[in-house]
PDB file of C-alpha atoms in Angstrom:
ATOM      1  CA  MET K 102      30.720 -43.895  -5.571  1.00  0.00           C
ATOM      2  CA  ARG K 103      27.185 -42.933  -4.554  1.00  0.00           C
ATOM      3  CA  PHE K 104      28.556 -40.563  -1.944  1.00  0.00           C
ATOM      4  CA  LEU K 105      30.363 -38.601  -4.639  1.00  0.00           C
ATOM      5  CA  THR K 106      27.205 -38.395  -6.733  1.00  0.00           C
ATOM      6  CA  LEU K 107      25.127 -37.002  -3.834  1.00  0.00           C
ATOM      7  CA  LEU K 108      27.713 -34.418  -2.820  1.00  0.00           C
ATOM      8  CA  PRO K 109      27.027 -32.059  -5.781  1.00  0.00           C
ATOM      9  CA  LEU K 110      23.272 -32.403  -5.153  1.00  0.00           C
ATOM     10  CA  ALA K 111      23.739 -31.529  -1.474  1.00  0.00           C
ATOM     11  CA  SER K 112      25.761 -28.420  -2.301  1.00  0.00           C
ATOM     12  CA  LEU K 113      23.107 -27.364  -4.829  1.00  0.00           C
ATOM     13  CA  ALA K 114      20.396 -27.758  -2.172  1.00  0.00           C
ATOM     14  CA  LEU K 115      22.394 -25.704   0.313  1.00  0.00           C
ATOM     15  CA  SER K 116      22.947 -22.922  -2.224  1.00  0.00           C
ATOM     16  CA  ALA K 117      19.244 -22.693  -3.180  1.00  0.00           C
ATOM     17  CA  PRO K 118      18.475 -19.951  -0.597  1.00  0.00           C
ATOM     18  CA  LEU K 119      21.369 -17.886  -1.945  1.00  0.00           C
ATOM     19  CA  LEU K 120      20.136 -18.377  -5.504  1.00  0.00           C
ATOM     20  CA  GLU K 121      16.642 -17.365  -4.397  1.00  0.00           C
ATOM     21  CA  LYS K 122      17.940 -14.075  -2.924  1.00  0.00           C
ATOM     22  CA  ARG K 123      19.763 -13.241  -6.145  1.00  0.00           C
ATOM     23  CA  LEU K 124      16.551 -13.683  -8.134  1.00  0.00           C
ATOM     24  CA  CYS K 125      14.953 -10.935  -6.008  1.00  0.00           C
ATOM     25  CA  SER K 126      17.552  -8.326  -6.853  1.00  0.00           C
ATOM     26  CA  ALA K 127      14.886  -5.969  -8.253  1.00  0.00           C
ATOM     27  CA  THR K 128      13.715  -5.010  -4.774  1.00  0.00           C
ATOM     28  CA  PRO K 129      12.973  -1.264  -4.740  1.00  0.00           C
ATOM     29  CA  SER K 130      15.381   0.851  -2.697  1.00  0.00           C
ATOM     30  CA  ILE K 131      14.782   4.459  -3.841  1.00  0.00           C
ATOM     31  CA  PHE K 132      11.624   6.106  -5.147  1.00  0.00           C
ATOM     32  CA  SER K 133      12.047   9.309  -7.156  1.00  0.00           C
ATOM     33  CA  ILE K 134       9.289  11.880  -7.468  1.00  0.00           C
ATOM     34  CA  ASN K 135       9.137  15.060  -9.493  1.00  0.00           C
ATOM     35  CA  ASP K 136       6.613  17.754 -10.386  1.00  0.00           C
ATOM     36  CA  PHE K 137       4.968  17.342  -6.963  1.00  0.00           C
ATOM     37  CA  THR K 138       2.107  19.787  -6.479  1.00  0.00           C
ATOM     38  CA  VAL K 139      -0.788  19.859  -4.034  1.00  0.00           C
ATOM     39  CA  PHE K 140      -3.541  22.462  -4.114  1.00  0.00           C
ATOM     40  CA  ASN K 141      -6.108  22.602  -1.330  1.00  0.00           C
ATOM     41  CA  GLN K 142      -8.970  24.864  -2.294  1.00  0.00           C
ATOM     42  CA  SER K 143     -10.546  27.024   0.372  1.00  0.00           C
ATOM     43  CA  ILE K 144     -14.007  28.510   0.434  1.00  0.00           C
ATOM     44  CA  ASN K 145     -13.835  32.281   0.167  1.00  0.00           C
ATOM     45  CA  GLN K 146     -16.112  35.148   0.997  1.00  0.00           C
ATOM     46  CA  GLN K 147     -16.001  36.859  -2.400  1.00  0.00           C
ATOM     47  CA  GLY K 148     -18.004  34.398  -4.458  1.00  0.00           C
ATOM     48  CA  PHE K 149     -15.092  33.266  -6.653  1.00  0.00           C
ATOM     49  CA  SER K 150     -16.124  29.941  -8.156  1.00  0.00           C
ATOM     50  CA  PRO K 151     -13.207  28.103  -9.772  1.00  0.00           C
ATOM     51  CA  SER K 152     -13.742  25.267 -12.216  1.00  0.00           C
ATOM     52  CA  ASP K 153     -11.200  22.992 -10.497  1.00  0.00           C
ATOM     53  CA  GLY K 154     -11.159  21.703  -6.935  1.00  0.00           C
ATOM     54  CA  SER K 155      -8.330  20.496  -4.720  1.00  0.00           C
ATOM     55  CA  PHE K 156      -5.755  18.182  -6.309  1.00  0.00           C
ATOM     56  CA  ILE K 157      -2.474  16.360  -5.848  1.00  0.00           C
ATOM     57  CA  HIS K 158      -0.148  15.434  -8.710  1.00  0.00           C
ATOM     58  CA  PHE K 159       3.381  14.073  -9.088  1.00  0.00           C
ATOM     59  CA  ASN K 160       5.425  11.709 -11.236  1.00  0.00           C
ATOM     60  CA  PHE K 161       6.952   8.546  -9.796  1.00  0.00           C
ATOM     61  CA  GLN K 162       9.990   6.580 -10.929  1.00  0.00           C
ATOM     62  CA  ASP K 163      11.742   3.500  -9.585  1.00  0.00           C
ATOM     63  CA  SER K 164      14.851   2.766 -11.627  1.00  0.00           C
ATOM     64  CA  THR K 165      15.354  -0.611  -9.914  1.00  0.00           C
ATOM     65  CA  THR K 166      12.041  -2.043 -11.141  1.00  0.00           C
ATOM     66  CA  ASN K 167      11.756   0.254 -14.204  1.00  0.00           C
ATOM     67  CA  VAL K 168       8.371   1.581 -13.096  1.00  0.00           C
ATOM     68  CA  THR K 169       7.489   5.120 -14.186  1.00  0.00           C
ATOM     69  CA  THR K 170       3.992   6.486 -13.699  1.00  0.00           C
ATOM     70  CA  SER K 171       1.991   9.606 -12.925  1.00  0.00           C
ATOM     71  CA  CYS K 172       0.051   9.844  -9.690  1.00  0.00           C
ATOM     72  CA  GLY K 173      -2.718  12.098  -8.521  1.00  0.00           C
ATOM     73  CA  ARG K 174      -6.341  12.744  -7.898  1.00  0.00           C
ATOM     74  CA  SER K 175      -8.719  15.680  -8.039  1.00  0.00           C
ATOM     75  CA  LEU K 176     -11.791  16.612  -6.087  1.00  0.00           C
ATOM     76  CA  ALA K 177     -14.830  18.505  -7.264  1.00  0.00           C
ATOM     77  CA  PRO K 178     -14.760  22.256  -6.524  1.00  0.00           C
ATOM     78  CA  LEU K 179     -15.352  23.257  -2.915  1.00  0.00           C
ATOM     79  CA  THR K 180     -15.431  19.676  -1.587  1.00  0.00           C
ATOM     80  CA  GLY K 181     -12.378  19.717   0.687  1.00  0.00           C
ATOM     81  CA  SER K 182      -8.758  18.679   0.875  1.00  0.00           C
ATOM     82  CA  VAL K 183      -6.950  15.818  -0.866  1.00  0.00           C
ATOM     83  CA  ALA K 184      -5.209  15.012   2.435  1.00  0.00           C
ATOM     84  CA  ASP K 185      -6.267  11.545   3.603  1.00  0.00           C
ATOM     85  CA  ALA K 186      -4.218   9.724   6.252  1.00  0.00           C
ATOM     86  CA  SER K 187      -6.356   6.573   6.031  1.00  0.00           C
ATOM     87  CA  ASN K 188      -6.245   5.463   2.397  1.00  0.00           C
ATOM     88  CA  PHE K 189      -3.744   4.632  -0.307  1.00  0.00           C
ATOM     89  CA  TYR K 190      -4.662   5.754  -3.833  1.00  0.00           C
ATOM     90  CA  SER K 191      -3.464   3.990  -6.982  1.00  0.00           C
ATOM     91  CA  CYS K 192      -1.351   5.784  -9.545  1.00  0.00           C
ATOM     92  CA  ALA K 193      -1.801   5.354 -13.319  1.00  0.00           C
ATOM     93  CA  SER K 194       0.194   2.136 -12.870  1.00  0.00           C
ATOM     94  CA  PRO K 195      -1.694   0.222 -10.164  1.00  0.00           C
ATOM     95  CA  VAL K 196       1.551  -1.264  -8.769  1.00  0.00           C
ATOM     96  CA  VAL K 197       2.283   2.167  -7.256  1.00  0.00           C
ATOM     97  CA  GLN K 198       0.105   3.662  -4.552  1.00  0.00           C
ATOM     98  CA  TYR K 199       0.393   6.790  -2.426  1.00  0.00           C
ATOM     99  CA  MET K 200      -1.039   8.385   0.685  1.00  0.00           C
ATOM    100  CA  TRP K 201      -0.864  12.127   1.399  1.00  0.00           C
ATOM    101  CA  ASP K 202      -1.832  13.169   4.928  1.00  0.00           C
ATOM    102  CA  GLY K 203      -1.225  16.871   4.386  1.00  0.00           C
ATOM    103  CA  THR K 204       2.424  16.854   5.460  1.00  0.00           C
ATOM    104  CA  THR K 205       3.836  13.422   4.571  1.00  0.00           C
ATOM    105  CA  LEU K 206       3.847  11.601   1.238  1.00  0.00           C
ATOM    106  CA  THR K 207       3.963   7.816   1.690  1.00  0.00           C
ATOM    107  CA  LEU K 208       4.647   5.687  -1.378  1.00  0.00           C
ATOM    108  CA  ARG K 209       4.067   1.964  -1.765  1.00  0.00           C
ATOM    109  CA  GLU K 210       5.200  -0.187  -4.684  1.00  0.00           C
ATOM    110  CA  ILE K 211       3.805  -3.679  -5.126  1.00  0.00           C
ATOM    111  CA  PHE K 212       6.116  -6.263  -6.686  1.00  0.00           C
ATOM    112  CA  ALA K 213       6.453 -10.031  -6.841  1.00  0.00           C
ATOM    113  CA  CYS K 214       9.331 -11.973  -5.338  1.00  0.00           C
ATOM    114  CA  HIS K 215       9.477 -15.771  -5.205  1.00  0.00           C
ATOM    115  CA  GLY K 216       5.783 -15.991  -5.999  1.00  0.00           C
ATOM    116  CA  LYS K 217       4.792 -13.735  -3.096  1.00  0.00           C
ATOM    117  CA  THR K 218       3.417 -10.220  -3.248  1.00  0.00           C
ATOM    118  CA  GLN K 219       5.770  -7.732  -1.624  1.00  0.00           C
ATOM    119  CA  PHE K 220       5.180  -4.117  -0.575  1.00  0.00           C
ATOM    120  CA  ALA K 221       8.067  -1.643  -0.556  1.00  0.00           C
ATOM    121  CA  THR K 222       7.203   1.529   1.361  1.00  0.00           C
ATOM    122  CA  GLY K 223       8.913   4.883   1.809  1.00  0.00           C
ATOM    123  CA  SER K 224       7.839   8.253   3.188  1.00  0.00           C
ATOM    124  CA  ALA K 225       8.941  11.861   2.861  1.00  0.00           C
ATOM    125  CA  ALA K 226       7.816  14.179   5.632  1.00  0.00           C
ATOM    126  CA  GLY K 227       7.873  17.941   5.293  1.00  0.00           C
ATOM    127  CA  GLY K 228      10.210  19.453   2.760  1.00  0.00           C
ATOM    128  CA  SER K 229       7.360  20.998   0.823  1.00  0.00           C
ATOM    129  CA  GLU K 230       6.925  24.735   0.401  1.00  0.00           C
ATOM    130  CA  CYS K 231       3.341  25.921   0.830  1.00  0.00           C
ATOM    131  CA  PHE K 232       1.945  29.319   0.005  1.00  0.00           C
ATOM    132  CA  PRO K 233      -1.522  30.902  -0.219  1.00  0.00           C
ATOM    133  CA  GLU K 234      -3.220  31.352  -3.585  1.00  0.00           C
ATOM    134  CA  GLU K 235      -5.732  34.077  -4.411  1.00  0.00           C
ATOM    135  CA  PRO K 236      -7.498  35.132  -7.609  1.00  0.00           C
ATOM    136  CA  PRO K 237      -6.614  36.059 -10.299  1.00  0.00           C
ATOM    137  CA  VAL K 238      -4.367  32.990 -10.001  1.00  0.00           C
ATOM    138  CA  PRO K 239      -6.269  30.353 -12.013  1.00  0.00           C
ATOM    139  CA  LEU K 240      -6.573  27.971  -9.069  1.00  0.00           C
ATOM    140  CA  GLY K 241      -8.529  30.406  -6.926  1.00  0.00           C
ATOM    141  CA  TYR K 242      -8.351  30.705  -3.156  1.00  0.00           C
ATOM    142  CA  GLY K 243      -6.416  28.011  -1.362  1.00  0.00           C
ATOM    143  CA  THR K 244      -2.968  26.737  -0.465  1.00  0.00           C
ATOM    144  CA  GLU K 245      -0.486  25.307  -2.950  1.00  0.00           C
ATOM    145  CA  CYS K 246       2.440  23.110  -1.891  1.00  0.00           C
ATOM    146  CA  GLU K 247       5.446  22.064  -3.949  1.00  0.00           C
ATOM    147  CA  TYR K 248       8.674  20.290  -3.126  1.00  0.00           C
ATOM    148  CA  PRO K 249      11.679  22.590  -3.570  1.00  0.00           C
ATOM    149  CA  GLY K 250      13.237  22.092  -6.985  1.00  0.00           C
ATOM    150  CA  GLU K 251       9.915  20.760  -8.199  1.00  0.00           C
ATOM    151  CA  THR K 252      11.205  20.036 -11.697  1.00  0.00           C
ATOM    152  CA  SER K 253      14.058  17.853 -10.481  1.00  0.00           C
ATOM    153  CA  ALA K 254      13.744  14.461  -8.861  1.00  0.00           C
ATOM    154  CA  ASN K 255      13.386  14.140  -5.098  1.00  0.00           C
ATOM    155  CA  ASP K 256      14.547  10.759  -3.781  1.00  0.00           C
ATOM    156  CA  ILE K 257      12.573   8.954  -1.106  1.00  0.00           C
ATOM    157  CA  PRO K 258      14.342   5.940   0.448  1.00  0.00           C
ATOM    158  CA  VAL K 259      12.413   2.711   0.875  1.00  0.00           C
ATOM    159  CA  THR K 260      12.114   2.128   4.613  1.00  0.00           C
ATOM    160  CA  SER K 261      10.361  -1.254   4.687  1.00  0.00           C
ATOM    161  CA  VAL K 262       9.678  -4.266   2.496  1.00  0.00           C
ATOM    162  CA  LYS K 263       6.984  -6.679   3.624  1.00  0.00           C
ATOM    163  CA  ALA K 264       5.511  -9.847   2.152  1.00  0.00           C
ATOM    164  CA  THR K 265       1.847 -10.733   2.237  1.00  0.00           C
TER     165      THR K 265
END
């Protein structure tokens, strides 16, 4: 009789890892970005002094985790490029971070799974269209980059998920 009572408990214990995987079903798989724009201001010889410096801006969405946020940062006029291959910057929602190295946008979403912090990461290299800017364009001298179809979503697949 005791053997029959323990059998359901043993099957429950064996199925626990499967149950645990199902509870983590909100693992990010695709990041969507839209309205991606980068402007890198250049110093010019004609004394044009714009009020804005270099900037990056885009909107992020992950439909798996229901995270939607804006991302970006600006620099003071004439202080350089927003390209930085060494640091991640937080978006308006701190669970989303990005790195722009000048050619590749790397996105990282932080989420919890089984009590552990997880990082889902994806990158999109190239694909942006860059063109020079000159006054009287409001941005001043520099280079502006946009992803083609900038008003529609561009999907970036998640390429790794790591626990800390």
